[in-house]
Amino acid sequence: MTGVDWFSYKQSIGDRTELFRSIAGLIWPSRVLYLGSYVDLSPSMVWPGVTYVDVDKRAKKFFSNEALVAQQLQNRIYRPETPEVRFVHGDFNSDLPLSQNSFDLVISLYSGPSLEAALRYLAPNGVLLTNNSHADSSLAIVSDSLRPLGAILHRSGSYSITTETIDEYFQFKSPSKVSQEYLMTQGRGAALVRPSFAQIFVKVR
């Protein structure tokens, strides 16, 4: 089993620290949950308390090396506060040793289908950050439990968030064809009028 760490992983996916920094102006959560995180430590560069969940054994090995994790978080934004990093090894669609309805922010990027799990752990009025991989954003749009809050744009390596005039980022090009059953069957997101890197929702029920 090949060892991995966050620094090497960033070489393939890029550093998402700026993504979470852009969201920090909108929400400063006490408890963050990252579903399907693999070894992406970038939320802990911004927020002091993050729980990571992944089924991959390489992620388990990385997070078990507390000295390495601490070393790779040395340049975090909120210094000198010590980060609280917790890792849960398991399938997020199964029962996990986590309190339901307790996280202020749930992150799920390219990890779906994860909406059911996200809603299980997201606190009332909590925020969900997800994208259209595996239809997660599309399913969130048609969900009665969530309301659109903003869109994340990614251009030229930088991230920005827009919370005004966002309707087109949450509108399907062919709305008559889209339903929860359709999306679950297709396993991929439906085309939106204006695409974005990710979408932000708030839990309303």
mmCIF file of C-alpha atoms in Angstrom:
data_model
loop_
_atom_site.group_PDB
_atom_site.id
_atom_site.type_symbol
_atom_site.label_atom_id
_atom_site.label_comp_id
_atom_site.label_asym_id
_atom_site.label_seq_id
_atom_site.Cartn_x
_atom_site.Cartn_y
_atom_site.Cartn_z
ATOM 1 C CA MET A 1 0.000 0.000 0.000
ATOM 2 C CA THR A 2 1.586 3.229 -1.150
ATOM 3 C CA GLY A 3 1.809 5.970 1.469
ATOM 4 C CA VAL A 4 0.200 9.331 0.757
ATOM 5 C CA ASP A 5 0.128 12.701 2.449
ATOM 6 C CA TRP A 6 -1.602 16.018 1.916
ATOM 7 C CA PHE A 7 1.391 17.773 0.363
ATOM 8 C CA SER A 8 1.715 15.132 -2.363
ATOM 9 C CA TYR A 9 -2.063 14.951 -2.871
ATOM 10 C CA LYS A 10 -2.188 18.701 -3.531
ATOM 11 C CA GLN A 11 -0.008 18.131 -6.572
ATOM 12 C CA SER A 12 -2.882 16.310 -8.262
ATOM 13 C CA ILE A 13 -5.986 18.214 -7.049
ATOM 14 C CA GLY A 14 -4.553 21.619 -6.202
ATOM 15 C CA ASP A 15 -4.622 23.404 -2.872
ATOM 16 C CA ARG A 16 -8.236 24.045 -1.791
ATOM 17 C CA THR A 17 -7.259 26.281 1.116
ATOM 18 C CA GLU A 18 -8.383 29.361 -0.827
ATOM 19 C CA LEU A 19 -11.732 27.697 -1.447
ATOM 20 C CA PHE A 20 -12.395 27.425 2.268
ATOM 21 C CA ARG A 21 -10.929 30.848 2.961
ATOM 22 C CA SER A 22 -13.528 32.320 0.579
ATOM 23 C CA ILE A 23 -16.323 30.580 2.493
ATOM 24 C CA ALA A 24 -14.966 31.764 5.845
ATOM 25 C CA GLY A 25 -16.274 35.240 5.064
ATOM 26 C CA LEU A 26 -19.778 33.781 4.958
ATOM 27 C CA ILE A 27 -19.663 31.253 7.788
ATOM 28 C CA TRP A 28 -17.305 30.516 10.660
ATOM 29 C CA PRO A 29 -18.374 27.036 11.809
ATOM 30 C CA SER A 30 -17.449 25.522 15.166
ATOM 31 C CA ARG A 31 -17.779 21.980 13.852
ATOM 32 C CA VAL A 32 -16.919 20.939 10.290
ATOM 33 C CA LEU A 33 -17.476 17.512 8.731
ATOM 34 C CA TYR A 34 -15.673 16.516 5.526
ATOM 35 C CA LEU A 35 -17.230 13.472 3.848
ATOM 36 C CA GLY A 36 -14.979 11.529 1.485
ATOM 37 C CA SER A 37 -12.028 13.693 2.429
ATOM 38 C CA TYR A 38 -9.228 11.281 1.524
ATOM 39 C CA VAL A 39 -6.150 13.197 2.805
ATOM 40 C CA ASP A 40 -7.237 16.742 1.921
ATOM 41 C CA LEU A 41 -6.328 18.755 5.032
ATOM 42 C CA SER A 42 -7.182 22.138 3.525
ATOM 43 C CA PRO A 43 -10.270 22.836 5.725
ATOM 44 C CA SER A 44 -8.018 22.620 8.792
ATOM 45 C CA MET A 45 -5.894 25.391 7.337
ATOM 46 C CA VAL A 46 -8.881 27.688 7.869
ATOM 47 C CA TRP A 47 -11.053 26.251 10.662
ATOM 48 C CA PRO A 48 -9.880 24.863 14.002
ATOM 49 C CA GLY A 49 -12.226 21.872 14.344
ATOM 50 C CA VAL A 50 -12.658 19.433 11.450
ATOM 51 C CA THR A 51 -13.752 15.784 11.343
ATOM 52 C CA TYR A 52 -12.640 13.851 8.258
ATOM 53 C CA VAL A 53 -14.388 10.707 6.991
ATOM 54 C CA ASP A 54 -13.082 8.305 4.383
ATOM 55 C CA VAL A 55 -13.124 4.579 3.724
ATOM 56 C CA ASP A 56 -9.662 4.485 2.126
ATOM 57 C CA LYS A 57 -6.991 2.723 4.205
ATOM 58 C CA ARG A 58 -4.327 5.141 2.961
ATOM 59 C CA ALA A 59 -6.285 8.020 4.485
ATOM 60 C CA LYS A 60 -6.498 6.119 7.768
ATOM 61 C CA LYS A 61 -2.726 5.602 7.741
ATOM 62 C CA PHE A 62 -2.053 9.271 7.007
ATOM 63 C CA PHE A 63 -4.335 10.639 9.735
ATOM 64 C CA SER A 64 -2.964 8.152 12.278
ATOM 65 C CA ASN A 65 0.432 9.855 11.889
ATOM 66 C CA GLU A 66 -0.340 12.801 14.159
ATOM 67 C CA ALA A 67 3.162 14.251 13.890
ATOM 68 C CA LEU A 68 2.961 14.374 10.087
ATOM 69 C CA VAL A 69 -0.522 15.922 10.149
ATOM 70 C CA ALA A 70 0.645 18.593 12.604
ATOM 71 C CA GLN A 71 3.724 19.319 10.501
ATOM 72 C CA GLN A 72 1.657 19.805 7.348
ATOM 73 C CA LEU A 73 -0.657 22.214 9.165
ATOM 74 C CA GLN A 74 2.074 24.490 10.492
ATOM 75 C CA ASN A 75 1.172 27.415 8.227
ATOM 76 C CA ARG A 76 -2.551 27.392 8.979
ATOM 77 C CA ILE A 77 -4.376 30.706 8.782
ATOM 78 C CA TYR A 78 -5.780 30.895 12.322
ATOM 79 C CA ARG A 79 -2.520 30.419 14.243
ATOM 80 C CA PRO A 80 -1.626 30.143 17.092
ATOM 81 C CA GLU A 81 -4.767 28.106 17.910
ATOM 82 C CA THR A 82 -4.109 24.362 17.880
ATOM 83 C CA PRO A 83 -6.272 22.528 15.334
ATOM 84 C CA GLU A 84 -8.609 19.747 16.365
ATOM 85 C CA VAL A 85 -8.316 17.080 13.681
ATOM 86 C CA ARG A 86 -10.386 13.910 13.936
ATOM 87 C CA PHE A 87 -10.518 11.096 11.404
ATOM 88 C CA VAL A 88 -13.246 8.461 11.129
ATOM 89 C CA HIS A 89 -12.429 5.473 8.961
ATOM 90 C CA GLY A 90 -15.614 4.213 7.359
ATOM 91 C CA ASP A 91 -18.311 4.541 4.731
ATOM 92 C CA PHE A 92 -20.258 7.750 5.357
ATOM 93 C CA ASN A 93 -23.430 6.061 4.081
ATOM 94 C CA SER A 94 -23.200 3.654 7.028
ATOM 95 C CA ASP A 95 -23.666 4.452 10.707
ATOM 96 C CA LEU A 96 -20.709 6.435 12.005
ATOM 97 C CA PRO A 97 -19.725 7.333 15.580
ATOM 98 C CA LEU A 98 -20.842 10.921 15.038
ATOM 99 C CA SER A 99 -23.657 12.956 16.529
ATOM 100 C CA GLN A 100 -26.470 13.608 14.100
ATOM 101 C CA ASN A 101 -27.668 17.167 13.400
ATOM 102 C CA SER A 102 -24.527 18.577 15.026
ATOM 103 C CA PHE A 103 -22.188 19.980 12.352
ATOM 104 C CA ASP A 104 -22.325 23.620 11.264
ATOM 105 C CA LEU A 105 -20.685 22.873 7.925
ATOM 106 C CA VAL A 106 -20.651 19.634 5.934
ATOM 107 C CA ILE A 107 -18.309 19.344 2.951
ATOM 108 C CA SER A 108 -18.762 16.795 0.172
ATOM 109 C CA LEU A 109 -16.747 17.330 -3.015
ATOM 110 C CA TYR A 110 -16.471 14.551 -5.612
ATOM 111 C CA SER A 111 -17.400 12.007 -2.941
ATOM 112 C CA GLY A 112 -21.091 11.294 -3.615
ATOM 113 C CA PRO A 113 -23.686 10.152 -3.565
ATOM 114 C CA SER A 114 -23.603 11.734 -0.132
ATOM 115 C CA LEU A 115 -26.625 14.007 0.308
ATOM 116 C CA GLU A 116 -28.470 11.635 2.626
ATOM 117 C CA ALA A 117 -25.432 11.388 4.902
ATOM 118 C CA ALA A 118 -24.845 15.143 4.773
ATOM 119 C CA LEU A 119 -28.391 15.883 5.890
ATOM 120 C CA ARG A 120 -28.090 13.325 8.681
ATOM 121 C CA TYR A 121 -25.169 15.132 10.300
ATOM 122 C CA LEU A 122 -25.904 18.737 9.348
ATOM 123 C CA ALA A 123 -27.313 20.894 12.143
ATOM 124 C CA PRO A 124 -30.445 23.027 11.619
ATOM 125 C CA ASN A 125 -29.422 26.174 9.736
ATOM 126 C CA GLY A 126 -26.115 24.491 8.979
ATOM 127 C CA VAL A 127 -24.379 24.896 5.631
ATOM 128 C CA LEU A 128 -23.660 22.255 2.992
ATOM 129 C CA LEU A 129 -20.862 22.699 0.470
ATOM 130 C CA THR A 130 -21.121 20.268 -2.419
ATOM 131 C CA ASN A 131 -20.842 20.009 -6.181
ATOM 132 C CA ASN A 132 -22.576 18.251 -9.037
ATOM 133 C CA SER A 133 -20.329 15.191 -9.004
ATOM 134 C CA HIS A 134 -22.556 12.128 -8.556
ATOM 135 C CA ALA A 135 -25.580 14.485 -8.699
ATOM 136 C CA ASP A 136 -25.132 15.824 -5.164
ATOM 137 C CA SER A 137 -25.821 19.468 -6.037
ATOM 138 C CA SER A 138 -28.727 18.526 -8.277
ATOM 139 C CA LEU A 139 -30.239 16.402 -5.528
ATOM 140 C CA ALA A 140 -29.744 19.267 -3.091
ATOM 141 C CA ILE A 141 -31.578 21.636 -5.439
ATOM 142 C CA VAL A 142 -34.665 19.406 -5.548
ATOM 143 C CA SER A 143 -34.539 18.679 -1.807
ATOM 144 C CA ASP A 144 -37.149 20.268 0.461
ATOM 145 C CA SER A 145 -34.573 20.346 3.271
ATOM 146 C CA LEU A 146 -32.149 22.788 1.665
ATOM 147 C CA ARG A 147 -32.165 26.332 0.315
ATOM 148 C CA PRO A 148 -29.552 27.753 -2.093
ATOM 149 C CA LEU A 149 -27.154 30.154 -0.429
ATOM 150 C CA GLY A 150 -24.310 30.799 -2.850
ATOM 151 C CA ALA A 151 -22.142 29.569 -5.691
ATOM 152 C CA ILE A 152 -18.395 28.954 -5.704
ATOM 153 C CA LEU A 153 -16.564 30.069 -8.829
ATOM 154 C CA HIS A 154 -13.119 28.766 -9.768
ATOM 155 C CA ARG A 155 -11.165 30.659 -12.384
ATOM 156 C CA SER A 156 -7.445 30.838 -13.103
ATOM 157 C CA GLY A 157 -6.630 28.892 -9.975
ATOM 158 C CA SER A 158 -8.532 31.200 -7.617
ATOM 159 C CA TYR A 159 -11.864 30.755 -5.835
ATOM 160 C CA SER A 160 -14.611 33.282 -5.139
ATOM 161 C CA ILE A 161 -18.094 33.090 -3.696
ATOM 162 C CA THR A 162 -21.194 34.853 -4.962
ATOM 163 C CA THR A 163 -24.399 35.095 -2.923
ATOM 164 C CA GLU A 164 -26.273 37.623 -5.062
ATOM 165 C CA THR A 165 -28.148 36.995 -8.305
ATOM 166 C CA ILE A 166 -27.527 33.269 -7.940
ATOM 167 C CA ASP A 167 -30.748 31.832 -9.382
ATOM 168 C CA GLU A 168 -29.165 30.667 -12.635
ATOM 169 C CA TYR A 169 -26.538 28.659 -10.726
ATOM 170 C CA PHE A 170 -29.388 26.605 -9.250
ATOM 171 C CA GLN A 171 -31.663 26.313 -12.290
ATOM 172 C CA PHE A 172 -31.727 23.240 -14.531
ATOM 173 C CA LYS A 173 -31.526 23.714 -18.277
ATOM 174 C CA SER A 174 -34.334 21.175 -18.697
ATOM 175 C CA PRO A 175 -36.249 21.333 -15.400
ATOM 176 C CA SER A 176 -39.169 19.227 -16.628
ATOM 177 C CA LYS A 177 -36.871 16.191 -16.915
ATOM 178 C CA VAL A 178 -35.322 16.471 -13.451
ATOM 179 C CA SER A 179 -36.598 14.646 -10.387
ATOM 180 C CA GLN A 180 -35.003 12.894 -7.444
ATOM 181 C CA GLU A 181 -35.711 9.509 -9.016
ATOM 182 C CA TYR A 182 -34.192 10.596 -12.329
ATOM 183 C CA LEU A 183 -31.031 11.894 -10.678
ATOM 184 C CA MET A 184 -30.565 8.776 -8.557
ATOM 185 C CA THR A 185 -30.969 6.603 -11.642
ATOM 186 C CA GLN A 186 -28.553 8.658 -13.739
ATOM 187 C CA GLY A 187 -25.953 8.959 -10.988
ATOM 188 C CA ARG A 188 -24.740 12.284 -12.334
ATOM 189 C CA GLY A 189 -25.805 15.880 -12.031
ATOM 190 C CA ALA A 190 -28.223 17.555 -14.415
ATOM 191 C CA ALA A 191 -26.974 20.483 -16.520
ATOM 192 C CA LEU A 192 -27.437 23.891 -14.903
ATOM 193 C CA VAL A 193 -28.063 27.215 -16.643
ATOM 194 C CA ARG A 194 -24.793 28.573 -15.232
ATOM 195 C CA PRO A 195 -22.211 26.046 -14.055
ATOM 196 C CA SER A 196 -19.995 26.628 -11.036
ATOM 197 C CA PHE A 197 -17.310 24.717 -9.167
ATOM 198 C CA ALA A 198 -19.588 24.073 -6.198
ATOM 199 C CA GLN A 199 -22.782 25.249 -4.552
ATOM 200 C CA ILE A 200 -23.630 26.209 -0.982
ATOM 201 C CA PHE A 201 -26.937 25.371 0.681
ATOM 202 C CA VAL A 202 -28.435 26.022 4.089
ATOM 203 C CA LYS A 203 -30.492 23.379 5.909
ATOM 204 C CA VAL A 204 -33.988 24.705 6.529
ATOM 205 C CA ARG A 205 -35.748 21.572 7.767
#
